[in-house]
Amino acid sequence: MKTRTLTRTAASICGILTLTVGCLFAASAAEKGKGKAAAAPAEAPKPAIELGAPFADNAILQRQMPVPVWGWDKPGSQVTVEFAGQKKTAVAGADGKWMVKLDAMEASADPREMTVTDAEGKKVTLKNILVGEVWHASGQSNMEWFAGKSMCAGLAQELAKAKEEVPIRELRTDTVSALYPQRRVTSEAGWKTSRAAGDFSALALAFASELHKELKVPVGILLTSHSNTRIEAFTERKAIEAHPLLKV
C-alpha cells in the first residue's frame, strides 16, 4: 500500500509540475594589481580521511535497513565509524577503499554526530546527521531545474522561511562526463538544508515535501542529473551488451 501511495504521489506531481529553466552564471575573478595575473583560488583543505560524497555535514541516512558508510585511506589502515551508539570497524583494501555497515536504525530528526577515525589518529567529525528516507533523483535538465525558478518557488520560500527547519535536504553531485562508471563522486555544495530550498531540484523538492508530510520523517534527496543525455548514458555498458534484444 505504501509503495502504491508513493507512486501515485510522484505521478501526480510529475503531471502538474511546470518548470522554467534556471541559468547559472559563473563569476569571473577580478584581476588584482595592474599588470599582474589573477591569483589562483586556494584549494579547500583535504579531509584527514576521505569519505564518500554522501557522508558530510547535514547528511540524512536511510532508516530501517543497514547503512553502508565508505571512504578511502591508506591501504591496510583500520578505520572506525561511530554513530548513534554503534561502532563499526573495517580495513582499507589494496585500493585504499573501506566500507562498514551500520545496523538498521529508526528515523530520527534529532541531529547527531558521526566520527570516523583511523589507527594513525586521523579523525573526521560529521555534524547534524539525521535518519529518515533517502531517495535518488536522476535525469536530464528537467530534473536539474531549480525550485526557486519554477512553480515550486512558493513551496521553496515556505520551507526556507519556516520557523523551525523542515528536515528535507538535498545533495547535488557535481556534473561529470565520462566513458566509464565513476568510483568517486564529488559535491562542492554538499548537503543543503531546507533553508536553501530554492536551490533544490524542483521536482525532487515537490516529491520530498509530499513524502515528508505523509511519513513524518526526514527526507534526503541524492541528485545526480546531467542535461542533454540519453538513457544509454545512465545504463552500465556491460548491461546493454548482455541484453539479447540490444545486440547489433
Short mmCIF file of C-alpha atoms in Angstrom, two decimals:
data_model
loop_
_atom_site.label_atom_id
_atom_site.label_comp_id
_atom_site.label_asym_id
_atom_site.label_seq_id
_atom_site.Cartn_x
_atom_site.Cartn_y
_atom_site.Cartn_z
CA MET A 1 0.00 0.00 0.00
CA LYS A 2 2.80 2.40 0.89
CA THR A 3 4.57 1.78 -2.43
CA ARG A 4 1.38 2.34 -4.42
CA THR A 5 0.63 5.53 -2.49
CA LEU A 6 4.11 6.94 -3.10
CA THR A 7 3.90 6.01 -6.78
CA ARG A 8 0.59 7.84 -7.16
CA THR A 9 2.02 10.84 -5.32
CA ALA A 10 5.07 11.04 -7.56
CA ALA A 11 2.98 10.58 -10.71
CA SER A 12 0.60 13.34 -9.63
CA ILE A 13 3.46 15.73 -9.01
CA CYS A 14 5.03 14.92 -12.37
CA GLY A 15 1.71 15.57 -14.08
CA ILE A 16 1.09 19.05 -12.67
CA LEU A 17 4.57 20.44 -12.28
CA THR A 18 5.65 23.04 -14.86
CA LEU A 19 9.19 24.26 -14.55
CA THR A 20 11.23 27.09 -16.04
CA VAL A 21 14.90 26.94 -16.77
CA GLY A 22 17.22 28.49 -14.21
CA CYS A 23 20.52 29.74 -15.50
CA LEU A 24 23.77 29.68 -13.60
CA PHE A 25 26.45 32.19 -14.34
CA ALA A 26 30.00 31.62 -13.17
CA ALA A 27 31.52 34.71 -11.62
CA SER A 28 34.87 35.73 -13.05
CA ALA A 29 37.72 36.54 -10.67
CA ALA A 30 38.81 40.18 -10.75
CA GLU A 31 42.44 40.82 -11.62
CA LYS A 32 44.31 42.20 -8.66
CA GLY A 33 47.07 44.68 -9.35
CA LYS A 34 47.74 46.25 -12.72
CA GLY A 35 49.81 44.04 -14.97
CA LYS A 36 49.59 41.07 -12.58
CA ALA A 37 47.87 37.78 -13.31
CA ALA A 38 44.86 36.91 -11.16
CA ALA A 39 45.80 34.71 -8.24
CA ALA A 40 44.62 31.08 -8.46
CA PRO A 41 41.86 30.23 -5.97
CA ALA A 42 43.08 28.49 -2.87
CA GLU A 43 42.28 24.79 -2.75
CA ALA A 44 39.99 23.60 0.03
CA PRO A 45 41.87 21.60 2.65
CA LYS A 46 41.55 17.87 2.14
CA PRO A 47 39.84 15.90 4.93
CA ALA A 48 42.00 13.76 7.19
CA ILE A 49 40.13 10.70 5.90
CA GLU A 50 38.40 10.78 2.51
CA LEU A 51 34.72 9.86 2.70
CA GLY A 52 32.18 9.05 0.01
CA ALA A 53 30.24 12.12 -1.16
CA PRO A 54 27.00 11.32 0.76
CA PHE A 55 28.86 11.43 4.07
CA ALA A 56 29.20 15.08 5.03
CA ASP A 57 27.68 17.57 7.47
CA ASN A 58 23.84 17.70 7.34
CA ALA A 59 23.56 14.24 5.75
CA ILE A 60 20.46 12.07 6.04
CA LEU A 61 20.90 8.29 6.37
CA GLN A 62 18.36 5.66 5.29
CA ARG A 63 16.16 4.27 8.06
CA GLN A 64 15.17 0.65 8.75
CA MET A 65 17.95 -1.03 6.79
CA PRO A 66 21.74 -1.49 7.12
CA VAL A 67 23.57 1.70 6.11
CA PRO A 68 26.87 1.40 4.20
CA VAL A 69 29.45 4.06 5.03
CA TRP A 70 32.56 4.13 2.87
CA GLY A 71 35.68 6.07 2.01
CA TRP A 72 39.39 5.80 1.27
CA ASP A 73 42.51 5.68 3.41
CA LYS A 74 45.99 4.20 3.24
CA PRO A 75 45.85 0.51 2.19
CA GLY A 76 45.75 -1.71 5.26
CA SER A 77 44.56 1.10 7.55
CA GLN A 78 41.96 0.23 10.16
CA VAL A 79 39.04 2.67 10.05
CA THR A 80 36.32 3.01 12.71
CA VAL A 81 32.93 4.67 12.29
CA GLU A 82 30.85 5.68 15.32
CA PHE A 83 27.24 6.85 15.13
CA ALA A 84 24.11 6.60 17.26
CA GLY A 85 25.76 4.31 19.80
CA GLN A 86 27.21 2.00 17.14
CA LYS A 87 30.89 1.37 16.49
CA LYS A 88 31.96 -0.42 13.31
CA THR A 89 35.47 -1.12 12.02
CA ALA A 90 36.86 -2.05 8.60
CA VAL A 91 40.29 -2.34 6.96
CA ALA A 92 41.14 -0.45 3.79
CA GLY A 93 41.87 -2.75 0.84
CA ALA A 94 44.74 -2.63 -1.63
CA ASP A 95 42.99 0.20 -3.48
CA GLY A 96 42.51 2.12 -0.24
CA LYS A 97 38.74 1.70 -0.14
CA TRP A 98 36.97 0.66 3.04
CA MET A 99 33.34 0.16 3.98
CA VAL A 100 31.38 -0.53 7.14
CA LYS A 101 27.66 -1.20 7.55
CA LEU A 102 25.74 0.40 10.37
CA ASP A 103 22.87 -1.64 11.80
CA ALA A 104 19.36 -0.59 10.78
CA MET A 105 18.07 2.47 12.66
CA GLU A 106 14.69 4.09 13.16
CA ALA A 107 14.02 7.56 11.79
CA SER A 108 15.25 10.45 13.89
CA ALA A 109 15.15 14.21 13.36
CA ASP A 110 17.50 14.73 16.30
CA PRO A 111 20.85 16.00 14.97
CA ARG A 112 23.75 13.71 15.88
CA GLU A 113 27.45 13.47 15.11
CA MET A 114 29.30 10.76 13.21
CA THR A 115 33.00 10.27 13.84
CA VAL A 116 35.43 8.45 11.55
CA THR A 117 38.91 7.63 12.85
CA ASP A 118 41.84 5.50 11.75
CA ALA A 119 44.71 3.75 13.54
CA GLU A 120 47.04 6.69 12.87
CA GLY A 121 44.85 9.01 14.90
CA LYS A 122 43.27 10.86 11.96
CA LYS A 123 39.69 11.90 12.64
CA VAL A 124 36.71 13.35 10.78
CA THR A 125 33.57 14.53 12.58
CA LEU A 126 30.32 14.98 10.68
CA LYS A 127 27.66 17.14 12.32
CA ASN A 128 23.88 17.46 12.17
CA ILE A 129 23.23 13.95 10.83
CA LEU A 130 19.60 12.75 10.65
CA VAL A 131 17.99 9.39 9.84
CA GLY A 132 14.96 9.01 7.59
CA GLU A 133 14.09 8.35 3.94
CA VAL A 134 16.77 8.74 1.22
CA TRP A 135 15.74 8.87 -2.44
CA HIS A 136 17.81 9.07 -5.64
CA ALA A 137 16.70 11.70 -8.19
CA SER A 138 18.28 11.49 -11.62
CA GLY A 139 17.61 12.50 -15.20
CA GLN A 140 18.18 15.37 -17.59
CA SER A 141 17.65 19.13 -17.36
CA ASN A 142 14.02 18.74 -16.24
CA MET A 143 15.36 17.13 -13.05
CA GLU A 144 18.08 19.76 -12.63
CA TRP A 145 15.80 22.81 -12.74
CA PHE A 146 15.86 24.88 -9.60
CA ALA A 147 12.80 25.11 -7.38
CA GLY A 148 13.28 28.86 -6.96
CA LYS A 149 12.84 29.34 -10.74
CA SER A 150 9.75 27.14 -11.08
CA MET A 151 6.16 26.84 -9.96
CA CYS A 152 7.62 25.32 -6.79
CA ALA A 153 9.04 28.74 -5.84
CA GLY A 154 6.26 29.29 -3.31
CA LEU A 155 6.92 25.93 -1.68
CA ALA A 156 10.65 26.65 -1.59
CA GLN A 157 10.07 30.01 0.11
CA GLU A 158 7.68 28.45 2.61
CA LEU A 159 10.26 25.83 3.61
CA ALA A 160 13.15 28.30 3.68
CA LYS A 161 11.28 30.72 5.95
CA ALA A 162 9.69 28.15 8.26
CA LYS A 163 10.07 28.97 11.96
CA GLU A 164 11.65 25.57 12.55
CA GLU A 165 13.83 23.92 9.93
CA VAL A 166 11.94 21.29 7.95
CA PRO A 167 14.08 18.11 7.74
CA ILE A 168 14.21 17.96 3.93
CA ARG A 169 17.72 18.06 2.45
CA GLU A 170 19.42 17.60 -0.89
CA LEU A 171 22.88 16.59 -2.06
CA ARG A 172 23.53 17.69 -5.65
CA THR A 173 26.55 15.92 -7.13
CA ASP A 174 28.94 17.75 -9.43
CA THR A 175 28.34 17.07 -13.13
CA VAL A 176 30.91 14.82 -14.79
CA SER A 177 31.06 13.37 -18.30
CA ALA A 178 32.92 10.07 -18.54
CA LEU A 179 33.07 6.95 -20.70
CA TYR A 180 33.16 4.58 -17.73
CA PRO A 181 31.40 4.35 -14.33
CA GLN A 182 32.98 6.66 -11.76
CA ARG A 183 34.05 5.23 -8.41
CA ARG A 184 34.34 8.65 -6.77
CA VAL A 185 31.69 11.38 -6.80
CA THR A 186 32.11 14.94 -5.59
CA SER A 187 29.68 17.60 -4.38
CA GLU A 188 31.15 21.06 -3.95
CA ALA A 189 27.99 22.39 -2.30
CA GLY A 190 27.45 19.37 -0.03
CA TRP A 191 24.13 18.71 1.68
CA LYS A 192 21.77 21.70 1.60
CA THR A 193 19.10 22.11 4.24
CA SER A 194 15.57 23.35 3.58
CA ARG A 195 16.81 26.89 4.32
CA ALA A 196 18.22 26.75 0.78
CA ALA A 197 15.19 25.00 -0.76
CA GLY A 198 15.21 27.39 -3.72
CA ASP A 199 18.42 25.70 -4.91
CA PHE A 200 16.88 22.20 -4.79
CA SER A 201 15.64 20.33 -7.84
CA ALA A 202 12.03 21.50 -8.24
CA LEU A 203 10.65 18.04 -8.98
CA ALA A 204 12.67 16.41 -6.20
CA LEU A 205 11.59 19.09 -3.71
CA ALA A 206 7.90 18.64 -4.55
CA PHE A 207 8.22 14.88 -4.11
CA ALA A 208 10.23 15.15 -0.87
CA SER A 209 7.74 17.62 0.60
CA GLU A 210 4.79 15.28 -0.04
CA LEU A 211 6.74 12.33 1.31
CA HIS A 212 7.64 14.23 4.48
CA LYS A 213 4.01 15.22 5.04
CA GLU A 214 2.89 11.61 4.66
CA LEU A 215 5.62 9.80 6.61
CA LYS A 216 6.60 12.49 9.14
CA VAL A 217 10.32 11.60 8.88
CA PRO A 218 13.40 13.40 7.50
CA VAL A 219 13.77 13.10 3.72
CA GLY A 220 17.07 13.28 1.86
CA ILE A 221 17.46 13.57 -1.92
CA LEU A 222 20.61 12.43 -3.76
CA LEU A 223 20.51 14.38 -7.03
CA THR A 224 22.65 13.09 -9.91
CA SER A 225 21.34 14.65 -13.10
CA HIS A 226 23.00 15.65 -16.38
CA SER A 227 21.29 17.72 -19.07
CA ASN A 228 21.19 16.65 -22.73
CA THR A 229 21.92 13.00 -22.05
CA ARG A 230 20.44 9.82 -23.49
CA ILE A 231 19.13 6.96 -21.36
CA GLU A 232 22.06 4.80 -22.51
CA ALA A 233 24.40 7.08 -20.56
CA PHE A 234 22.64 6.06 -17.35
CA THR A 235 22.94 2.34 -18.11
CA GLU A 236 26.06 0.32 -17.46
CA ARG A 237 27.69 -0.70 -20.75
CA LYS A 238 28.00 -4.37 -19.86
CA ALA A 239 24.27 -4.49 -19.06
CA ILE A 240 23.46 -3.23 -22.56
CA GLU A 241 25.93 -5.64 -24.18
CA ALA A 242 24.46 -8.58 -22.26
CA HIS A 243 20.83 -7.84 -23.20
CA PRO A 244 19.75 -10.22 -26.02
CA LEU A 245 17.41 -7.68 -27.63
CA LEU A 246 20.00 -4.90 -27.75
CA LYS A 247 22.72 -6.77 -29.63
CA VAL A 248 23.57 -5.40 -33.08
#
